[in-house]
Amino acid sequence: MAVIAALSMNAEMYNEMTYTKRGTTFTLVAQKAQAVQLNIYTEGTGGKAIKTVAMKKGPKGTWKAVVKGDLKGRFYTFNVKQGGKMLGENPGMFAKAVGVNGKRGAVIDLAATNPAGWENDKALGYAPTDIIVYESHNRDISVSRKEARYPGKFMALTEPWAIDHLKSLGITAIHLLPSFDYASVDEEHLDRPQFNWGYDPLNYNVPEGSYATDPFKPEVRVSEFKQMVKALHDAGIAVILDVVYNHTMDINNSNFQRTNPDVFYRKRADGTYSDGSGCGNETASDHPLMRQYMIESFNYWAKEYHLDGFRVDLMGIHDIETMNLIRKSLPEDIFIYGEGWSAGTCAYPAEKLAMKVNTYQMPGIAAFCDDMRDALRGPFNDDHQGAFLAGLAGHQESIKAGIVGCIEHPQVDYSKVNYSKKPWAAEPTQSMAYISCHDDMCLVDRLKTSIPGIGIDELIRLDLLGQTAVFTSQGVPFMLSGEEMLRDKKGVHNSFKSPDSINQLPWDNLQKYPQVFAYYKGLIALRKAHPAFRMGKAELVRKHLEFLPVGEGLMAFRLKDHAAGDQWNDIIVVLNANKHACMVDVPEGTYTSVVAAGKVDLDGIRTTTTSRLEVAAQSALIVHN
Ligand code: CA
């Protein structure tokens, strides 16, 4: 253990292929192997090996082979012999380039994949208080856009229409659903209709081939991913990758299993494989080899692709210690957040897992706040059940928790919060504020399902009201792509493999409902212009954020005394989910409204001297003095 721990921060264990013109060095960690065979191919799929080499065993279960000559453009597989059996060809556990469908590793010169100006590109270094996340899928966002030259591809996000839209909206970070090489889309047949979110990992350290213009040429996906990152960085947009280390597509054929059988997966006491992911297996972050693997993989993406952050799928399957080691191994300004839950029971003590309730033990790592999400839209386990937005009582305390960023606050009674019975974040930026994401129904579908007979005007009012809670939260705001154009998924709850017709963004809606985009854009601009909405420190939030007493269907808070150095003295935010206008008592003052009745104007809508604010039905009011 001591040796592995020392390795954790420094040496690379998993550098499986190093190319030079004179020769390529292959290494593989296969701790219990009896022999390891290296096969060299001319193609990424099919044909026979042109060369087979017996790798030599070195220290710590690391096998090595040096193949002389210029191997650039060749492909390779490893085949491990253990227990007298050959475990099957695979590209290794840490391939950095692969052929089509990720079956074979590829020898490429990584430096040659760098786009022009890459040497000057780097992560944007945003503080957590500056992050506003837009969760996007490489296919959803571009496949239906008429002027897209590269629909469904990484390169779409280099195109002016995409960059202009994101910049105009004002978000500061794009979160890409799984964009590493996953299994479920057949890269050899992209002419057939196929769609998947990509939560079925194959090769963790290679971009997905179906998002490349040519999945057969290994260098293309690497280069195009970098071009995408650079174009977004040039526009001031940080790039966050959704990473799924908690399970692999399957066990038997996985690269882990074919290299180090049973080492990378957790088992139950009875010897069966644990399934905390709900996908048939669960990886073992607590094992030194998997822990080291995750640390190296995060760092590889950060260094090679200049990524700005990571969204950790089912983070609650990983152990706290591993998440903290990953955090420490990365630059401080790389943003990390994850799902603080699992999909099933894990074969590991719950108190040691990176669950939401333990977030305060992981400084610099955030978790999704389902408390406020479900208090606004309704519970995750019943699409037909509404909550605050549907005008139902009993959700205020959970919304308050989300507004303060799930920290301890004298006015939040956690015994009344729907899932968390105590504060779980030490700092507000450890809480992700959101109302919808790719999982579950999008906001439009959820409002339609939970409020039968809802018309378009009411739907828009409630949509804007709900997002106001998100964008004025002291947590880090997060939105699903397309909410700004009132996307729907025709009521589909889980669209992970639904066709484009369900998942694509409705770009025409930008013209149809311009007030929705304008409101989102306005809220984002308001947040960016005013540090009071993103104080960053728990002590500042406790000092400057005060909830005002209100009745049911209402939420009101004051950001007082130039919070976090804000130019505005007091800011008052009121959310009214009632179907009628309401009055809210406030300290007497001269207030200028900047958000009212579905409109945002930072220069001020109207100014009045009063001690009572009137808030229109199903809308938010934000005033300042
Ligand atoms: Ca793939």
XYZ file of C-alpha atoms and ligand atoms in Angstrom:
626
model
C 0.000 0.000 0.000
C 2.785 2.432 0.897
C 4.413 1.993 -2.493
C 1.156 2.621 -4.338
C 0.319 5.658 -2.212
C 3.700 7.149 -3.011
C 3.093 6.512 -6.694
C -0.287 8.219 -6.513
C 0.929 11.747 -6.803
C 3.873 11.225 -9.097
C 4.861 8.415 -11.412
C 2.605 7.071 -14.119
C 1.812 3.396 -13.822
C -0.396 3.231 -16.871
C 1.606 4.790 -19.661
C 1.016 1.857 -21.991
C 2.409 3.206 -25.254
C 5.252 5.654 -25.915
C 5.941 6.400 -29.543
C 9.146 7.580 -31.176
C 10.192 7.248 -34.811
C 12.903 4.805 -33.814
C 10.657 2.538 -31.820
C 7.569 2.235 -29.644
C 7.637 1.125 -26.015
C 4.661 -0.830 -24.710
C 4.024 -1.463 -21.013
C 1.130 -3.136 -19.254
C 0.289 -3.598 -15.582
C -0.907 -7.202 -15.370
C -0.056 -8.254 -11.868
C -0.869 -11.932 -11.947
C -0.167 -12.642 -15.609
C 1.854 -15.718 -16.569
C 2.633 -14.229 -19.962
C 1.561 -11.230 -22.042
C 1.419 -11.203 -25.806
C 1.570 -7.997 -27.848
C 0.033 -8.072 -31.338
C 0.678 -5.459 -34.019
C -1.854 -4.856 -36.821
C -2.101 -2.641 -39.871
C -5.853 -2.037 -39.364
C -8.027 -1.028 -36.435
C -10.304 -3.965 -37.072
C -10.036 -7.249 -39.015
C -6.953 -8.823 -40.618
C -4.167 -10.774 -38.985
C -1.392 -9.573 -36.725
C 1.729 -8.608 -38.665
C 3.840 -9.132 -35.593
C 3.453 -10.856 -32.244
C 5.833 -10.133 -29.417
C 6.189 -11.828 -26.029
C 6.360 -9.038 -23.446
C 8.932 -9.279 -20.674
C 8.008 -9.256 -17.012
C 9.472 -6.418 -14.965
C 8.975 -5.231 -11.371
C 5.521 -4.817 -9.749
C 3.666 -6.846 -12.342
C 4.572 -4.490 -15.180
C 5.240 -6.078 -18.566
C 7.284 -4.402 -21.265
C 8.155 -4.675 -24.945
C 10.043 -2.357 -27.283
C 9.198 -2.693 -30.959
C 11.787 -1.121 -33.238
C 10.952 0.926 -36.295
C 8.355 3.621 -36.996
C 5.028 2.166 -35.875
C 2.957 5.309 -36.414
C -0.409 4.338 -37.903
C -0.225 0.748 -36.632
C -2.669 -0.800 -34.187
C -2.045 -3.127 -31.270
C -3.647 -5.433 -28.741
C -2.483 -7.122 -25.568
C -3.429 -10.658 -24.630
C -2.805 -11.736 -21.048
C -2.310 -15.337 -20.004
C -3.478 -16.073 -16.481
C -4.532 -19.317 -14.807
C -3.381 -21.153 -17.920
C -5.884 -19.256 -20.126
C -5.540 -16.465 -22.630
C -7.941 -13.751 -21.389
C -8.594 -12.223 -24.809
C -7.206 -9.447 -26.970
C -7.867 -5.879 -25.889
C -6.352 -2.426 -26.371
C -5.050 -2.316 -22.784
C -6.564 -0.470 -19.858
C -5.211 2.991 -20.711
C -5.152 3.312 -24.500
C -4.802 6.930 -25.579
C -5.887 6.250 -29.143
C -7.882 3.409 -30.658
C -9.221 2.099 -33.944
C -12.905 2.020 -34.830
C -15.135 0.844 -31.980
C -12.197 0.835 -29.579
C -11.116 -2.772 -30.114
C -7.432 -2.096 -30.736
C -5.006 0.493 -29.453
C -3.414 2.801 -32.000
C 0.120 4.086 -32.248
C -0.133 7.801 -32.788
C 2.055 10.808 -32.213
C -0.060 12.797 -29.751
C 1.914 15.977 -30.333
C 0.936 15.851 -34.020
C -2.779 16.051 -33.085
C -2.473 19.508 -31.537
C -4.339 22.243 -33.423
C -2.665 25.535 -34.310
C -2.165 27.676 -31.222
C -2.624 24.744 -28.820
C 0.606 25.620 -27.041
C -1.052 28.832 -25.874
C -4.324 27.196 -24.911
C -5.002 26.257 -21.327
C -7.797 25.727 -18.835
C -9.531 29.045 -18.144
C -8.960 28.913 -14.398
C -12.416 30.087 -13.339
C -13.134 30.223 -9.628
C -16.111 28.071 -8.568
C -18.055 31.306 -7.955
C -17.710 32.133 -11.669
C -18.917 28.779 -12.976
C -22.324 28.608 -14.680
C -22.781 25.147 -16.159
C -24.613 24.249 -19.383
C -25.067 20.477 -19.628
C -24.917 19.358 -23.232
C -24.795 16.258 -25.415
C -22.649 16.299 -28.545
C -25.516 15.079 -30.691
C -28.511 16.807 -29.062
C -27.113 20.256 -29.477
C -26.155 20.214 -33.138
C -27.996 17.476 -34.992
C -31.057 19.573 -35.769
C -29.344 22.908 -36.309
C -29.830 23.769 -39.972
C -26.575 25.594 -40.573
C -24.460 23.004 -38.732
C -21.606 21.819 -40.912
C -20.773 19.020 -38.485
C -24.095 17.900 -36.981
C -23.585 15.511 -34.074
C -19.814 15.955 -34.002
C -17.245 17.518 -31.679
C -16.496 19.982 -34.474
C -20.031 21.407 -34.270
C -18.951 23.226 -31.123
C -16.280 25.050 -33.109
C -18.897 26.545 -35.424
C -19.947 30.207 -35.134
C -23.667 29.458 -34.591
C -22.839 27.283 -31.561
C -20.242 29.577 -30.053
C -22.460 32.625 -30.614
C -25.428 30.967 -28.918
C -23.444 29.942 -25.843
C -21.754 33.329 -25.558
C -25.023 35.148 -25.971
C -26.667 33.059 -23.251
C -23.703 33.870 -21.029
C -22.926 30.484 -19.491
C -19.261 30.097 -18.547
C -18.839 26.314 -18.749
C -20.141 23.583 -21.003
C -20.505 20.123 -19.486
C -20.332 17.423 -22.145
C -22.135 14.166 -21.540
C -19.774 11.165 -21.869
C -17.360 11.944 -24.664
C -14.767 9.261 -23.937
C -14.987 6.081 -26.005
C -18.187 4.271 -25.103
C -19.676 1.073 -26.468
C -23.310 1.578 -27.384
C -23.012 3.417 -30.692
C -21.563 1.323 -33.544
C -18.896 3.556 -35.047
C -18.682 1.400 -38.168
C -22.279 2.145 -39.124
C -22.909 5.798 -38.420
C -25.223 5.953 -41.428
C -27.789 4.042 -39.333
C -29.910 5.996 -36.838
C -28.207 5.639 -33.463
C -28.250 7.631 -30.281
C -26.914 7.105 -26.787
C -25.924 9.257 -23.840
C -22.784 7.139 -23.524
C -22.805 5.873 -19.952
C -21.207 2.575 -20.991
C -17.459 3.072 -20.873
C -15.082 1.173 -23.114
C -11.838 3.175 -23.250
C -11.629 5.862 -20.597
C -8.808 7.864 -22.132
C -9.861 8.203 -25.762
C -12.517 10.512 -27.244
C -15.636 8.766 -28.569
C -15.396 7.835 -32.256
C -18.984 8.534 -33.301
C -18.452 12.233 -32.536
C -15.437 12.355 -34.871
C -15.689 12.989 -38.596
C -13.721 9.765 -39.164
C -13.772 7.129 -36.409
C -11.462 4.841 -38.408
C -8.526 7.254 -38.229
C -7.370 7.293 -34.593
C -5.773 10.734 -34.688
C -8.932 12.439 -36.002
C -11.053 12.152 -32.845
C -8.117 13.277 -30.701
C -7.444 16.282 -32.871
C -11.100 17.252 -33.258
C -11.702 17.065 -29.512
C -8.799 19.450 -29.019
C -10.108 21.794 -31.721
C -13.437 21.859 -29.904
C -11.780 22.661 -26.575
C -9.725 25.423 -28.150
C -12.701 27.050 -29.876
C -14.665 27.048 -26.613
C -11.705 28.364 -24.633
C -11.193 31.131 -27.183
C -14.812 32.129 -26.486
C -14.228 32.117 -22.717
C -16.183 28.902 -22.172
C -14.716 26.269 -19.859
C -15.024 22.600 -20.852
C -16.175 19.994 -18.348
C -16.184 16.274 -19.102
C -18.697 13.815 -17.692
C -16.599 10.886 -16.432
C -17.970 7.443 -15.619
C -15.376 5.480 -13.670
C -17.986 3.787 -11.457
C -18.693 0.900 -13.844
C -17.660 -0.534 -17.193
C -19.900 -1.582 -20.084
C -19.638 -5.185 -18.868
C -17.259 -7.268 -16.782
C -16.273 -10.259 -18.883
C -15.043 -8.339 -21.908
C -13.762 -5.260 -20.152
C -10.174 -4.162 -20.530
C -9.785 -4.196 -16.746
C -11.013 -7.761 -16.440
C -8.907 -9.036 -19.335
C -5.786 -7.538 -17.780
C -6.180 -7.895 -14.005
C -9.141 -10.212 -13.390
C -11.405 -9.180 -10.486
C -8.996 -6.509 -9.250
C -10.958 -3.487 -10.524
C -14.421 -4.568 -9.337
C -16.010 -4.835 -5.922
C -17.518 -8.101 -4.809
C -20.057 -8.857 -2.128
C -19.261 -11.107 0.834
C -20.779 -14.057 -1.042
C -18.312 -13.593 -3.899
C -20.797 -12.169 -6.423
C -20.130 -8.870 -8.159
C -21.577 -5.860 -6.420
C -23.820 -3.615 -8.537
C -23.915 -0.135 -7.020
C -24.149 1.304 -10.533
C -27.282 -0.562 -11.526
C -25.387 -1.489 -14.685
C -24.202 -4.941 -13.586
C -20.948 -4.029 -11.871
C -19.206 -1.500 -9.680
C -15.548 -0.552 -9.798
C -13.310 -0.548 -6.707
C -11.897 2.967 -6.296
C -10.622 1.883 -2.882
C -8.271 -0.658 -4.497
C -4.814 0.879 -5.013
C -4.739 -0.051 -8.714
C -8.144 1.509 -9.495
C -7.394 4.526 -7.319
C -4.157 5.133 -9.179
C -5.956 4.561 -12.473
C -8.529 7.253 -11.721
C -5.904 9.748 -10.595
C -3.902 9.226 -13.768
C -6.953 9.345 -16.006
C -8.252 12.648 -14.586
C -4.776 14.114 -14.914
C -4.339 12.815 -18.434
C -7.528 14.552 -19.624
C -6.588 17.725 -17.778
C -3.106 17.850 -19.280
C -3.585 16.439 -22.775
C -6.976 18.062 -23.490
C -6.732 21.166 -21.253
C -10.027 20.394 -19.554
C -11.471 22.791 -16.975
C -13.502 20.378 -14.924
C -15.075 16.998 -14.382
C -18.589 15.818 -13.569
C -18.306 12.500 -11.774
C -21.071 10.029 -12.570
C -22.429 8.165 -9.509
C -19.675 9.670 -7.386
C -21.241 7.951 -4.378
C -19.745 4.661 -5.603
C -16.234 6.048 -5.191
C -14.637 6.367 -1.792
C -13.984 9.718 -0.132
C -10.238 9.136 0.091
C -9.909 8.561 -3.641
C -11.951 11.656 -4.482
C -9.767 13.736 -2.169
C -6.596 12.309 -3.736
C -7.928 13.161 -7.198
C -8.761 16.673 -6.003
C -5.251 17.156 -4.600
C -3.593 15.783 -7.737
C -5.285 18.358 -9.998
C -4.755 22.131 -10.182
C -7.037 23.936 -7.716
C -8.966 25.764 -10.412
C -10.176 22.585 -12.085
C -13.795 22.269 -11.016
C -15.075 18.885 -9.775
C -18.664 17.952 -9.010
C -20.587 14.734 -9.020
C -23.651 12.759 -8.222
C -23.522 12.163 -4.489
C -25.366 8.886 -4.709
C -25.238 5.407 -6.226
C -27.894 3.481 -8.142
C -27.749 0.436 -5.868
C -26.064 -0.791 -2.713
C -22.263 -0.715 -2.814
C -19.961 -3.346 -1.321
C -18.150 -0.712 0.721
C -18.992 1.068 4.012
C -21.439 3.908 3.280
C -19.671 6.311 5.643
C -16.524 6.065 3.515
C -18.276 6.717 0.202
C -18.417 10.061 -1.624
C -22.147 10.403 -0.947
C -23.825 13.813 -0.829
C -24.107 13.656 2.954
C -20.280 13.411 3.130
C -19.561 16.305 0.751
C -18.247 18.485 3.584
C -15.415 15.953 3.954
C -14.290 16.633 0.370
C -13.108 20.244 0.134
C -13.185 21.546 -3.428
C -15.686 18.948 -4.639
C -19.380 19.699 -5.187
C -22.466 17.488 -5.308
C -25.830 17.901 -6.989
C -28.509 19.398 -4.742
C -31.539 17.171 -5.313
C -33.115 18.767 -2.237
C -33.964 22.027 -3.988
C -34.485 20.346 -7.364
C -37.283 18.153 -6.058
C -38.706 20.889 -3.829
C -39.215 22.981 -6.959
C -40.394 20.428 -9.538
C -41.433 17.362 -7.477
C -39.823 14.098 -6.397
C -37.571 12.012 -8.657
C -39.639 8.871 -8.147
C -42.972 10.263 -9.334
C -43.161 12.424 -12.453
C -46.829 13.186 -11.786
C -46.156 14.741 -8.406
C -45.423 18.459 -8.367
C -44.022 20.637 -5.575
C -43.449 24.390 -5.024
C -43.977 25.320 -8.681
C -47.250 23.390 -8.684
C -48.399 25.559 -5.786
C -48.030 22.838 -3.163
C -47.123 23.627 0.437
C -44.260 22.267 2.529
C -41.265 22.807 0.265
C -39.853 26.091 1.491
C -37.188 24.685 3.784
C -35.676 22.539 1.020
C -35.575 25.538 -1.299
C -33.903 27.573 1.430
C -31.256 24.864 1.755
C -30.614 25.088 -1.989
C -30.506 28.888 -1.910
C -27.760 28.957 0.753
C -25.780 26.197 -0.999
C -26.617 23.482 1.557
C -24.360 24.962 4.219
C -25.298 25.453 7.836
C -27.421 28.598 8.145
C -29.266 29.890 11.217
C -32.534 30.229 9.293
C -32.539 26.815 7.596
C -34.154 24.011 9.577
C -32.657 20.895 8.040
C -35.049 18.636 9.933
C -37.665 19.869 7.422
C -35.481 19.465 4.308
C -36.747 16.633 2.162
C -33.658 14.384 1.851
C -30.849 15.946 3.880
C -31.414 16.182 7.592
C -28.259 18.189 8.148
C -26.140 20.611 6.129
C -23.869 18.654 3.788
C -21.676 21.345 2.248
C -18.934 23.212 4.100
C -18.905 25.934 1.449
C -21.778 26.981 -0.819
C -19.795 26.186 -3.979
C -19.952 22.515 -2.966
C -23.614 22.462 -3.948
C -24.839 22.320 -7.553
C -28.113 24.228 -7.902
C -30.375 22.871 -10.631
C -33.915 22.048 -11.561
C -33.304 19.654 -14.467
C -30.539 17.670 -16.118
C -30.333 14.934 -18.776
C -31.763 12.428 -16.280
C -35.501 12.397 -15.639
C -37.904 14.662 -17.471
C -36.739 18.024 -18.718
C -38.462 20.977 -17.083
C -41.176 21.489 -19.705
C -42.217 17.819 -19.618
C -42.131 17.767 -15.852
C -44.358 20.841 -15.571
C -46.790 19.387 -18.094
C -46.910 16.041 -16.287
C -47.193 17.369 -12.748
C -49.670 20.149 -13.552
C -52.411 18.642 -15.738
C -53.938 21.056 -18.210
C -51.152 23.617 -17.929
C -51.177 26.109 -20.791
C -48.164 27.587 -22.532
C -48.302 30.928 -20.691
C -48.391 29.315 -17.253
C -45.723 26.847 -18.308
C -43.391 29.674 -19.285
C -44.126 31.578 -16.076
C -43.278 28.559 -13.914
C -40.248 27.633 -16.002
C -38.770 31.097 -15.496
C -39.731 31.133 -11.815
C -38.028 27.791 -11.201
C -34.810 28.818 -12.903
C -34.741 32.035 -10.879
C -34.154 29.922 -7.766
C -31.270 28.183 -9.576
C -29.532 31.310 -10.850
C -29.863 33.215 -7.575
C -28.595 30.299 -5.454
C -25.304 30.562 -3.598
C -24.574 27.096 -4.994
C -23.115 26.672 -8.473
C -25.891 27.030 -11.073
C -26.384 24.256 -13.567
C -28.835 24.033 -16.465
C -29.750 21.443 -19.041
C -29.056 22.554 -22.605
C -32.156 23.591 -24.466
C -34.115 24.719 -21.415
C -33.411 28.232 -22.670
C -35.442 27.391 -25.790
C -38.161 25.505 -23.914
C -37.063 22.064 -25.078
C -39.233 19.071 -24.429
C -38.653 15.353 -24.913
C -42.261 14.502 -25.704
C -42.671 13.260 -22.147
C -39.860 10.689 -22.330
C -38.468 10.216 -18.822
C -35.280 8.383 -19.754
C -34.123 9.374 -23.247
C -30.712 7.684 -23.057
C -31.232 5.909 -26.371
C -34.238 7.748 -27.773
C -33.972 8.935 -31.369
C -32.927 12.425 -32.412
C -36.596 13.385 -32.684
C -36.809 13.177 -28.878
C -33.372 14.441 -27.896
C -32.615 17.189 -30.405
C -32.823 20.829 -29.378
C -35.756 22.777 -30.860
C -33.783 25.658 -32.324
C -36.890 27.152 -33.965
C -38.243 27.844 -30.486
C -35.734 30.668 -30.100
C -37.914 32.686 -32.469
C -41.146 31.269 -31.088
C -40.454 32.023 -27.419
C -37.846 34.792 -27.418
C -38.885 35.861 -23.913
C -37.589 32.568 -22.469
C -34.081 32.965 -23.875
C -34.086 36.652 -22.906
C -34.987 35.812 -19.301
C -32.328 33.097 -18.916
C -29.757 35.395 -20.482
C -30.844 38.221 -18.203
C -30.619 36.107 -15.046
C -27.161 34.891 -16.009
C -26.021 38.444 -16.695
C -27.436 39.547 -13.333
C -25.529 36.800 -11.528
C -22.295 37.610 -13.347
C -22.592 41.323 -12.598
C -23.343 40.872 -8.892
C -21.071 38.993 -6.502
C -23.861 39.031 -3.886
C -25.399 36.045 -5.721
C -22.176 34.042 -5.497
C -20.442 34.931 -2.266
C -18.429 31.713 -2.273
C -17.838 31.537 1.471
C -20.191 30.031 4.028
C -19.428 32.710 6.595
C -20.357 35.456 4.110
C -23.619 33.706 3.249
C -24.505 33.357 6.937
C -23.732 37.041 7.448
C -25.327 38.576 4.361
C -28.185 36.256 3.332
C -31.360 36.628 5.340
C -34.696 34.950 4.634
C -37.776 37.125 5.008
C -40.926 35.758 6.654
C -43.518 34.846 4.016
C -46.564 32.604 3.653
C -46.913 29.367 1.680
C -46.183 29.442 -2.030
C -43.609 32.155 -1.444
C -39.882 32.383 -0.847
C -38.070 35.623 -0.090
C -34.495 36.468 0.844
C -32.355 39.524 1.211
C -28.673 39.827 0.263
C -27.787 42.687 2.536
C -25.071 45.243 3.234
C -23.143 45.115 -0.045
C -22.760 41.354 0.191
C -19.346 40.174 -1.045
C -18.566 43.779 -1.989
C -21.575 44.139 -4.270
C -22.237 47.664 -5.578
C -25.879 47.240 -4.565
C -26.634 47.728 -0.879
C -29.545 45.322 -0.485
C -30.949 42.880 -2.998
C -34.302 41.222 -2.341
C -35.390 38.120 -4.245
C -39.006 36.963 -4.019
C -40.373 33.805 -5.640
C -44.154 33.586 -5.885
C -45.640 30.257 -6.969
C -49.181 31.314 -6.121
C -51.712 31.857 -8.876
C -52.330 35.349 -7.580
C -50.190 38.407 -6.835
C -48.805 38.575 -3.282
C -47.506 41.304 -0.974
C -44.242 40.814 0.918
C -43.126 43.026 3.810
C -39.612 44.389 3.446
C -37.521 46.996 5.276
C -38.710 50.445 4.179
C -36.605 51.718 1.302
C -36.406 52.970 -2.240
C -36.179 49.918 -4.437
C -35.459 49.473 -8.114
C -36.769 46.279 -9.683
C -34.518 44.409 -12.134
C -36.593 41.219 -12.465
C -40.387 41.350 -12.546
C -43.235 39.410 -14.197
C -40.963 37.353 -16.457
C -38.707 40.192 -17.558
C -35.133 41.117 -16.654
C -33.591 44.557 -17.052
C -30.387 45.202 -15.147
C -30.751 48.940 -15.670
C -33.991 48.896 -13.697
C -37.653 48.363 -14.547
C -39.194 50.748 -12.004
C -38.252 52.460 -8.748
C -40.552 52.914 -5.743
C -40.244 53.849 -2.076
C -42.123 51.278 -0.016
C -42.138 48.705 2.775
C -44.318 46.266 0.831
C -43.437 44.653 -2.457
C -46.068 43.317 -4.804
C -45.056 40.172 -6.678
C -47.086 39.125 -9.702
C -48.611 35.632 -9.849
C -46.245 32.735 -10.633
C -43.217 34.966 -11.057
C -40.059 36.217 -9.434
C -39.311 39.734 -8.303
C -35.786 40.993 -7.714
C -35.226 44.513 -6.414
C -32.249 46.411 -5.019
C -31.464 49.648 -3.300
Ca -17.223 4.150 -29.135
